[in-house]
Backbone as numpy.savetxt, mean C-alpha at the origin, in Angstrom:
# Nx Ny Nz CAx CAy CAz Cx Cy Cz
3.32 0.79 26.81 2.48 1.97 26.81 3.36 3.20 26.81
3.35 4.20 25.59 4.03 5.36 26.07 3.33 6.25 26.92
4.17 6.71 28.00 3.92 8.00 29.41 3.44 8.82 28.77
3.55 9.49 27.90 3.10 10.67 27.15 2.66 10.43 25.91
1.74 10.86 25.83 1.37 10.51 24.50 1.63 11.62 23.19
1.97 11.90 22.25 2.58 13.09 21.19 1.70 13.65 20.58
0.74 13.91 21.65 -0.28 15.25 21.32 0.00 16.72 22.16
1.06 16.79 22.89 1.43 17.80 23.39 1.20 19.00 22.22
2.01 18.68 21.13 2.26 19.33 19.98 1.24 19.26 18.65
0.54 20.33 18.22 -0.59 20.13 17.37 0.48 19.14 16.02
1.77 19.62 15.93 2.44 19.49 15.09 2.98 18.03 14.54
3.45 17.60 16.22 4.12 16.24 16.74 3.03 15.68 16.55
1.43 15.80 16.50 0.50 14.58 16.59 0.65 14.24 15.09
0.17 15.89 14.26 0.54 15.44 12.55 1.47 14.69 12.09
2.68 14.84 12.44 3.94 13.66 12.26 3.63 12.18 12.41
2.94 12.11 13.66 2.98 10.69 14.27 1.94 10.15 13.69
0.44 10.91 13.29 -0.78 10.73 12.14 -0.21 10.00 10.68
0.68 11.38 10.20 1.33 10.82 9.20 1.69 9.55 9.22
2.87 8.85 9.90 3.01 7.93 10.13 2.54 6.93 10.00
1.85 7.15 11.54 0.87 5.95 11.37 -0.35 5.77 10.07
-0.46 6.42 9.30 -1.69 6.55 7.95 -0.34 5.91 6.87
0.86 6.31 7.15 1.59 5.02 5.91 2.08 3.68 6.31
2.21 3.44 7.68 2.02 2.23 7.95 0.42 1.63 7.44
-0.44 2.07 7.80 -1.61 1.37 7.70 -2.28 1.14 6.03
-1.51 2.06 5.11 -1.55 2.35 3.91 -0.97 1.41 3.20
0.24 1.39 3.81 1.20 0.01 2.79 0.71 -1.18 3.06
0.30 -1.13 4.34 0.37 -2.98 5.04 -1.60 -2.99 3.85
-1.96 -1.89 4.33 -3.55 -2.50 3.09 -3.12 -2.61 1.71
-2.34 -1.66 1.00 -1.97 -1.74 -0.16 -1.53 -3.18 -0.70
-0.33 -3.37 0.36 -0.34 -5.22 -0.07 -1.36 -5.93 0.18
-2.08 -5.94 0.93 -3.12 -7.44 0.95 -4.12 -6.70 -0.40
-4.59 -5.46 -0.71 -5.07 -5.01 -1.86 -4.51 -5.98 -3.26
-3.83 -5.27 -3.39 -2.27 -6.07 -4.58 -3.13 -7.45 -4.79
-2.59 -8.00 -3.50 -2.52 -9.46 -3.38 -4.09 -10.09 -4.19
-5.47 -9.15 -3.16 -6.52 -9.23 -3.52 -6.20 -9.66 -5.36
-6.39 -8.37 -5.85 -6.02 -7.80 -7.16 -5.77 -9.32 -8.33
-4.60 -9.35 -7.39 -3.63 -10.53 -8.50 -4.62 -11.38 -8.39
-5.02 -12.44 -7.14 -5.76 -13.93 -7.33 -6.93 -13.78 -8.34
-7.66 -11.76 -8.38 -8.91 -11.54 -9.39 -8.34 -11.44 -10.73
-7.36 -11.21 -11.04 -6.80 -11.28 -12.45 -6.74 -12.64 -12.87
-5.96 -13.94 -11.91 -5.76 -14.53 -12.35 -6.86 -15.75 -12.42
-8.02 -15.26 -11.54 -9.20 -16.06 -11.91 -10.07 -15.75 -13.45
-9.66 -14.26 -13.32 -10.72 -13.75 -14.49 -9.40 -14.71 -15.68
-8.15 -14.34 -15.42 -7.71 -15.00 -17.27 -8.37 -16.25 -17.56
-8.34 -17.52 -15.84 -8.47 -18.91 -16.41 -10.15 -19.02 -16.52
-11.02 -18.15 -16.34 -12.47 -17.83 -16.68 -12.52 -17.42 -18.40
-11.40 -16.46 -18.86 -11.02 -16.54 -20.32 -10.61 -17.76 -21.17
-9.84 -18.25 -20.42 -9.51 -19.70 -21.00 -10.38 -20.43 -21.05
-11.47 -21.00 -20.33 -12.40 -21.96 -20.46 -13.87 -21.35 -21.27
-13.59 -20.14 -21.19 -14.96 -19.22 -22.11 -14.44 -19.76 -24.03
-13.16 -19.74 -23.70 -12.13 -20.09 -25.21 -12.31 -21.45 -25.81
-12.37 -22.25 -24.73 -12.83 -23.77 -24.82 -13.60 -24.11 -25.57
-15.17 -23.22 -24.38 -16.45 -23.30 -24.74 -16.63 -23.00 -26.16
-16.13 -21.77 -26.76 -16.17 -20.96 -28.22 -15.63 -22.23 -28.94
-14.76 -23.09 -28.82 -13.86 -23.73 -29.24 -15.12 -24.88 -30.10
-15.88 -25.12 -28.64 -16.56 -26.29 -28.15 -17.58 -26.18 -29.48
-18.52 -24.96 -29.35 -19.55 -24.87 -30.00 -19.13 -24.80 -31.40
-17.93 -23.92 -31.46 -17.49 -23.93 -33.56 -17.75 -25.83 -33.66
-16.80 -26.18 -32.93 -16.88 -28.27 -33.51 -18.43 -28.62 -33.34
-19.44 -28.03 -32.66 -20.53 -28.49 -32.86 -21.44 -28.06 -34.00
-20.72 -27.11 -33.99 -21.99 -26.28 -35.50 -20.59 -27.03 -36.79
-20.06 -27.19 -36.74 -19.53 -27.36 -38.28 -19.87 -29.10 -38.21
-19.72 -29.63 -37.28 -20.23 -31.24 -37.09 -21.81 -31.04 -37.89
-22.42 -30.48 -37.32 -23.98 -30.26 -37.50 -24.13 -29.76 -39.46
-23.34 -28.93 -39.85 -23.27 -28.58 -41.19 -22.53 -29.98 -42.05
-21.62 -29.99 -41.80 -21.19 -31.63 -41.88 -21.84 -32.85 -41.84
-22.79 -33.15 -41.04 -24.12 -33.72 -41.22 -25.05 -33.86 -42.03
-25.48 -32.14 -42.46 -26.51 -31.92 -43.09 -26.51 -32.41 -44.55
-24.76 -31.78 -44.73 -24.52 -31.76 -46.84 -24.23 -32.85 -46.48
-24.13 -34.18 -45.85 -24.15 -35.95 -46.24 -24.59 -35.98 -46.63
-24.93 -36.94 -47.95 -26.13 -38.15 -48.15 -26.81 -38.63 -47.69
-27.28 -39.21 -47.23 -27.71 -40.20 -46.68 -28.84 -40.56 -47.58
-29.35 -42.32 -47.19 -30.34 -42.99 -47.55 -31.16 -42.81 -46.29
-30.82 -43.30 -45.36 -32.05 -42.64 -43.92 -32.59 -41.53 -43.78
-33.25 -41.31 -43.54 -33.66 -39.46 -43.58 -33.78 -39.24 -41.83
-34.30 -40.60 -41.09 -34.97 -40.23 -39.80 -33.61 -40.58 -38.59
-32.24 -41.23 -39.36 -31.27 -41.24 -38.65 -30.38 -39.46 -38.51
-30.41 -39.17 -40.28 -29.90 -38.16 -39.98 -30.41 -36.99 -39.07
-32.07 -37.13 -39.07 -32.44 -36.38 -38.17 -32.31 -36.27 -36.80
-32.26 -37.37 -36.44 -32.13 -37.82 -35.13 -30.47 -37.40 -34.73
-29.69 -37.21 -35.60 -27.99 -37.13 -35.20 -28.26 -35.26 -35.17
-29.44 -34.85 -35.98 -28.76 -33.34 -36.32 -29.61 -33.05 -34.79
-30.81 -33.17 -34.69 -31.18 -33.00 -32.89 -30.87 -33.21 -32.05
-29.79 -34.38 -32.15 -28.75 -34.58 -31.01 -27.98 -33.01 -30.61
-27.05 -33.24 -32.04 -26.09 -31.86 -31.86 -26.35 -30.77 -31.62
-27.93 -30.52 -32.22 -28.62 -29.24 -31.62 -28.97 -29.40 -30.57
-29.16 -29.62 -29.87 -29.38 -30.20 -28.31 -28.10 -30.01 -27.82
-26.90 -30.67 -28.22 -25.46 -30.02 -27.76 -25.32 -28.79 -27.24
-25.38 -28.58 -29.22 -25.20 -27.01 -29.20 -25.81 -25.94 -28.14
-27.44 -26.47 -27.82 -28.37 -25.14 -27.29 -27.45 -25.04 -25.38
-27.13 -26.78 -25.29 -26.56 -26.60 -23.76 -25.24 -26.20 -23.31
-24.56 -26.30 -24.44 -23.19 -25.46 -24.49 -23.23 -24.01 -24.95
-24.38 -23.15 -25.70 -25.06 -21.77 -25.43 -25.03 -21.57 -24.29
-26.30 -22.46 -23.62 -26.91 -21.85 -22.56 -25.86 -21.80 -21.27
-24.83 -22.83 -21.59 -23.62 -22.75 -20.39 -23.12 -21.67 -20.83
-22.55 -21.13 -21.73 -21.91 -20.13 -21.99 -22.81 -19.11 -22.08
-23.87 -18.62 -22.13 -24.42 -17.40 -21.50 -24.43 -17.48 -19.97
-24.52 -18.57 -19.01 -24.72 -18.17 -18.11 -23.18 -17.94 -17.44
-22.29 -18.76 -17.89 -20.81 -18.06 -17.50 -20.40 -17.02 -17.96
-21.16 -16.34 -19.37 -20.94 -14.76 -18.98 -21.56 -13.79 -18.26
-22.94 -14.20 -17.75 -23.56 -13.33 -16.71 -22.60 -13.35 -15.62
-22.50 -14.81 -15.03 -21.49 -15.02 -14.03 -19.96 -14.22 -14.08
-19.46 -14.09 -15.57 -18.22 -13.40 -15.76 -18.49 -12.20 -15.76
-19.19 -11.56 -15.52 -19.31 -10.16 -15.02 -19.02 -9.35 -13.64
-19.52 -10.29 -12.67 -19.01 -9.77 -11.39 -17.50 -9.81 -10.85
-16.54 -11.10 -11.40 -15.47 -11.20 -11.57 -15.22 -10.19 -12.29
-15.10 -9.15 -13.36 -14.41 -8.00 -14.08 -14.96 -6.95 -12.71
-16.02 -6.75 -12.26 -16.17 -5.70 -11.15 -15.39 -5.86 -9.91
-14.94 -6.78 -9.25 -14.77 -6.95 -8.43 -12.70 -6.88 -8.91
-12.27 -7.22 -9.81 -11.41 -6.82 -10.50 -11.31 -5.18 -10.51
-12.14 -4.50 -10.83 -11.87 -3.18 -10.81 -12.01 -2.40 -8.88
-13.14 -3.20 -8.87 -12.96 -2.80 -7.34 -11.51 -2.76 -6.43
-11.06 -3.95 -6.97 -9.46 -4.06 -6.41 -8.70 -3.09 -7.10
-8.63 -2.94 -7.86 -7.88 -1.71 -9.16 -7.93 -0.38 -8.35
-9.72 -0.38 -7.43 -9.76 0.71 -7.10 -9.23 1.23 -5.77
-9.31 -0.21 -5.22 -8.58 -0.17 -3.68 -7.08 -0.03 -3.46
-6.54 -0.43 -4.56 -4.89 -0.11 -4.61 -4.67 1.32 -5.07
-5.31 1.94 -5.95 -4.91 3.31 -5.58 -5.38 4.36 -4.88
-6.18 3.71 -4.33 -6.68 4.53 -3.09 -5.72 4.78 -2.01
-4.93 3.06 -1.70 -4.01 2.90 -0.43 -2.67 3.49 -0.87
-2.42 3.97 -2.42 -1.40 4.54 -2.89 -1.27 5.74 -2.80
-3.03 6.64 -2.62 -2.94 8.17 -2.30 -2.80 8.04 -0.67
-3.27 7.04 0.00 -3.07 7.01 1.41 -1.39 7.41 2.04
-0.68 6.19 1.17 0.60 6.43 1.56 1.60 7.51 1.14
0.92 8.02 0.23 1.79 9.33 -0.41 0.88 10.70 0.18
-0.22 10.66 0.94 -0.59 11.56 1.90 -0.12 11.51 2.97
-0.07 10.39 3.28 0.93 10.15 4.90 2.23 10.93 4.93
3.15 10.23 3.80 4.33 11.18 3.23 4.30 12.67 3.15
3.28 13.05 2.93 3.52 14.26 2.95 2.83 15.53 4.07
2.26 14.26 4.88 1.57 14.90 5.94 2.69 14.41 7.22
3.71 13.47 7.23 4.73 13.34 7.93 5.57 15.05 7.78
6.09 14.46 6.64 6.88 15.71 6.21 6.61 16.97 6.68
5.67 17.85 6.53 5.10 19.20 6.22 4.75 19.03 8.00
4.19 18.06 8.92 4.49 18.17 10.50 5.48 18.14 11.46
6.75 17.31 10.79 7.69 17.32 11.02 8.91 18.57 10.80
8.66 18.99 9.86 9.16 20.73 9.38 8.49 21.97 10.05
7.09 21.45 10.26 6.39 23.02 11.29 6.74 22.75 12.92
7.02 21.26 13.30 7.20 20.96 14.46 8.29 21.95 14.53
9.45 21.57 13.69 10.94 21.80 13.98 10.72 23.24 14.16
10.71 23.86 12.97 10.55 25.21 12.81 9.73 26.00 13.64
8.41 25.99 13.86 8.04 26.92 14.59 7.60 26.07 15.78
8.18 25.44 16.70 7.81 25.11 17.80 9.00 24.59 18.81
9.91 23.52 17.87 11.09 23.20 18.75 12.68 23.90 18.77
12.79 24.63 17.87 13.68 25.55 17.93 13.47 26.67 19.03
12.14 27.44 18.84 12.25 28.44 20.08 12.20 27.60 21.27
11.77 26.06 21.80 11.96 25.41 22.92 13.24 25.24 23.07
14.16 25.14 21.93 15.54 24.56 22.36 16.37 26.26 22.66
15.85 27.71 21.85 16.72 28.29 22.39 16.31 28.95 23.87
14.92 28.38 24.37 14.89 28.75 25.55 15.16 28.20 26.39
15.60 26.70 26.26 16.57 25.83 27.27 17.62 26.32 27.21
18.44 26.74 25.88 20.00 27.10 26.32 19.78 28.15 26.95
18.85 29.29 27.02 18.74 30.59 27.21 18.84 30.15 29.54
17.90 29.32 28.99 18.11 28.77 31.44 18.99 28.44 31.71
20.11 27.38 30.76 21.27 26.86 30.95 21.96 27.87 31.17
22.53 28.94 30.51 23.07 30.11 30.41 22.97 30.94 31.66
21.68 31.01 32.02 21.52 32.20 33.02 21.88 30.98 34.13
21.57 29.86 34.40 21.59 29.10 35.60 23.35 28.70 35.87
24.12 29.18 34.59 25.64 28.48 34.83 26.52 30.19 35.18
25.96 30.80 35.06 26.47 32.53 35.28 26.15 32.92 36.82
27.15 33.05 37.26 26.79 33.55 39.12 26.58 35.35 39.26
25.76 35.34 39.82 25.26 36.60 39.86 26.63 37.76 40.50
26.61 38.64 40.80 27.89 39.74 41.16 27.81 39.52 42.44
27.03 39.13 43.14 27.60 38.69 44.57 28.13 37.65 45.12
28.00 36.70 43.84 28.33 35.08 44.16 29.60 35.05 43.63
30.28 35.92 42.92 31.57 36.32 42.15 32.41 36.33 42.95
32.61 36.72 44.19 33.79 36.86 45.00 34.30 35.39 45.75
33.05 34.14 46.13 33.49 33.31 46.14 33.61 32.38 45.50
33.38 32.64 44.27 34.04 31.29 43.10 35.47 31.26 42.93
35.53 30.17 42.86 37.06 29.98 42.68 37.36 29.42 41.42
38.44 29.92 40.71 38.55 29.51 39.45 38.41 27.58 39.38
38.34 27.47 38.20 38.41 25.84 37.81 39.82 25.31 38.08
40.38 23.80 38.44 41.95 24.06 38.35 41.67 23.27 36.80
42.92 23.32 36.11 42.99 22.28 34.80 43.56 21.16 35.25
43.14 20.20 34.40 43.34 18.95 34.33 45.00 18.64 34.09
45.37 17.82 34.72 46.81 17.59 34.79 47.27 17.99 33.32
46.76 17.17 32.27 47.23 17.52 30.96 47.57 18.51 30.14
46.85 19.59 31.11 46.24 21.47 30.03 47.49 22.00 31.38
48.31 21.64 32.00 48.85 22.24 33.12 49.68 22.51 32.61
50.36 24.09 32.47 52.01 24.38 32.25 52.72 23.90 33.53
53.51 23.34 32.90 55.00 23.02 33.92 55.40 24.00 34.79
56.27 24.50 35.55 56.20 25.48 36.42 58.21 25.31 35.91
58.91 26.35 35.67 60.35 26.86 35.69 60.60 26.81 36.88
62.04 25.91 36.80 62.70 26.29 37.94 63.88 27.24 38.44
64.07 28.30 38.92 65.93 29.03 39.05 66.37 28.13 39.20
67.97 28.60 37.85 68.59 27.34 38.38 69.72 28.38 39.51
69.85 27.40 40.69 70.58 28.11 42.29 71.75 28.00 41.97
């Protein structure tokens, strides 16, 4: 637990705001990302099997045309093969319309993530600059005149007033700063 908490200072809280808004910015930005990627990479393999399907139905309609220009001597076999394939065909439609209704919320939810990563990208580059710009008004107009009014007590508190002058006694120096003392030679 910090003793004090860094609202003393309108300035120091902005700093520590800052801060804390790009920690909380990046750490969402990645799980965002992360979001993001698994929706991309569901929507491609949702492309791939939509590709299949397209794939699926061309071999059923050219089977079905392929059918038709035969010959045949039966008339009620070929019919029976071309209602098969149309019957194919209508349930491999109807799968593939309903996996593109279905493929729709996957592209939204795709953009939704699109939208959440740069959101957490203005987050962290507001933080940045709301660190910054609190950290510069702190300095400037708040902890500089605190620091020259500490030296300003230090100063007056290390200076002895004119009556305390007569009994101070100088400092001695340290063996090292000591001139040697001459001797006469007798």
């Amino acid at each position: 637990m910090i003793p004090n908490a860094p609202t003393d200072n309108l300035y120091k809280f902005v700093t520590f705001l800052g801060v804390a808004l790009i920690a909380f910015s990046s750490w969402s930005l990645s799980e965002a990302t992360k979001r993001r990627d698994v929706a991309v990479l569901e929507q491609a393999k949702r492309l791939q099997t939509q590709a299949l399907q397209d794939a699926s139905i061309q071999s059923k309609v050219a089977d079905i045309q392929a059918l038709q220009s035969q010959p045949t001597d039966n008339l009620q076999v070929k019919i029976a093969q071309t209602n098969q394939l149309q019957m194919e065909l209508i349930l491999l439609a109807t799968r593939k319309m309903q996996d593109a209704m279905n493929d729709m919320q996957p592209e939204l939810v795709v953009l939704q993530h699109e939208g959440d990563v740069e959101m957490y990208r203005y987050g962290v580059g507001f933080g940045i600059v709301m660190t910054i710009v609190g950290s510069l008004c702190w300095y400037v107009l708040h902890q500089r005149h605190q620091d020259a009014l500490l030296r300003t007590q230090v100063t007056t508190a290390k200076l002895p007033s004119n009556s305390d002058r007569s009994s101070v006694k100088p400092a001695r120096h340290p063996i090292w700063k000591r001139v040697p003392l001459r001797r006469r030679p007798e």
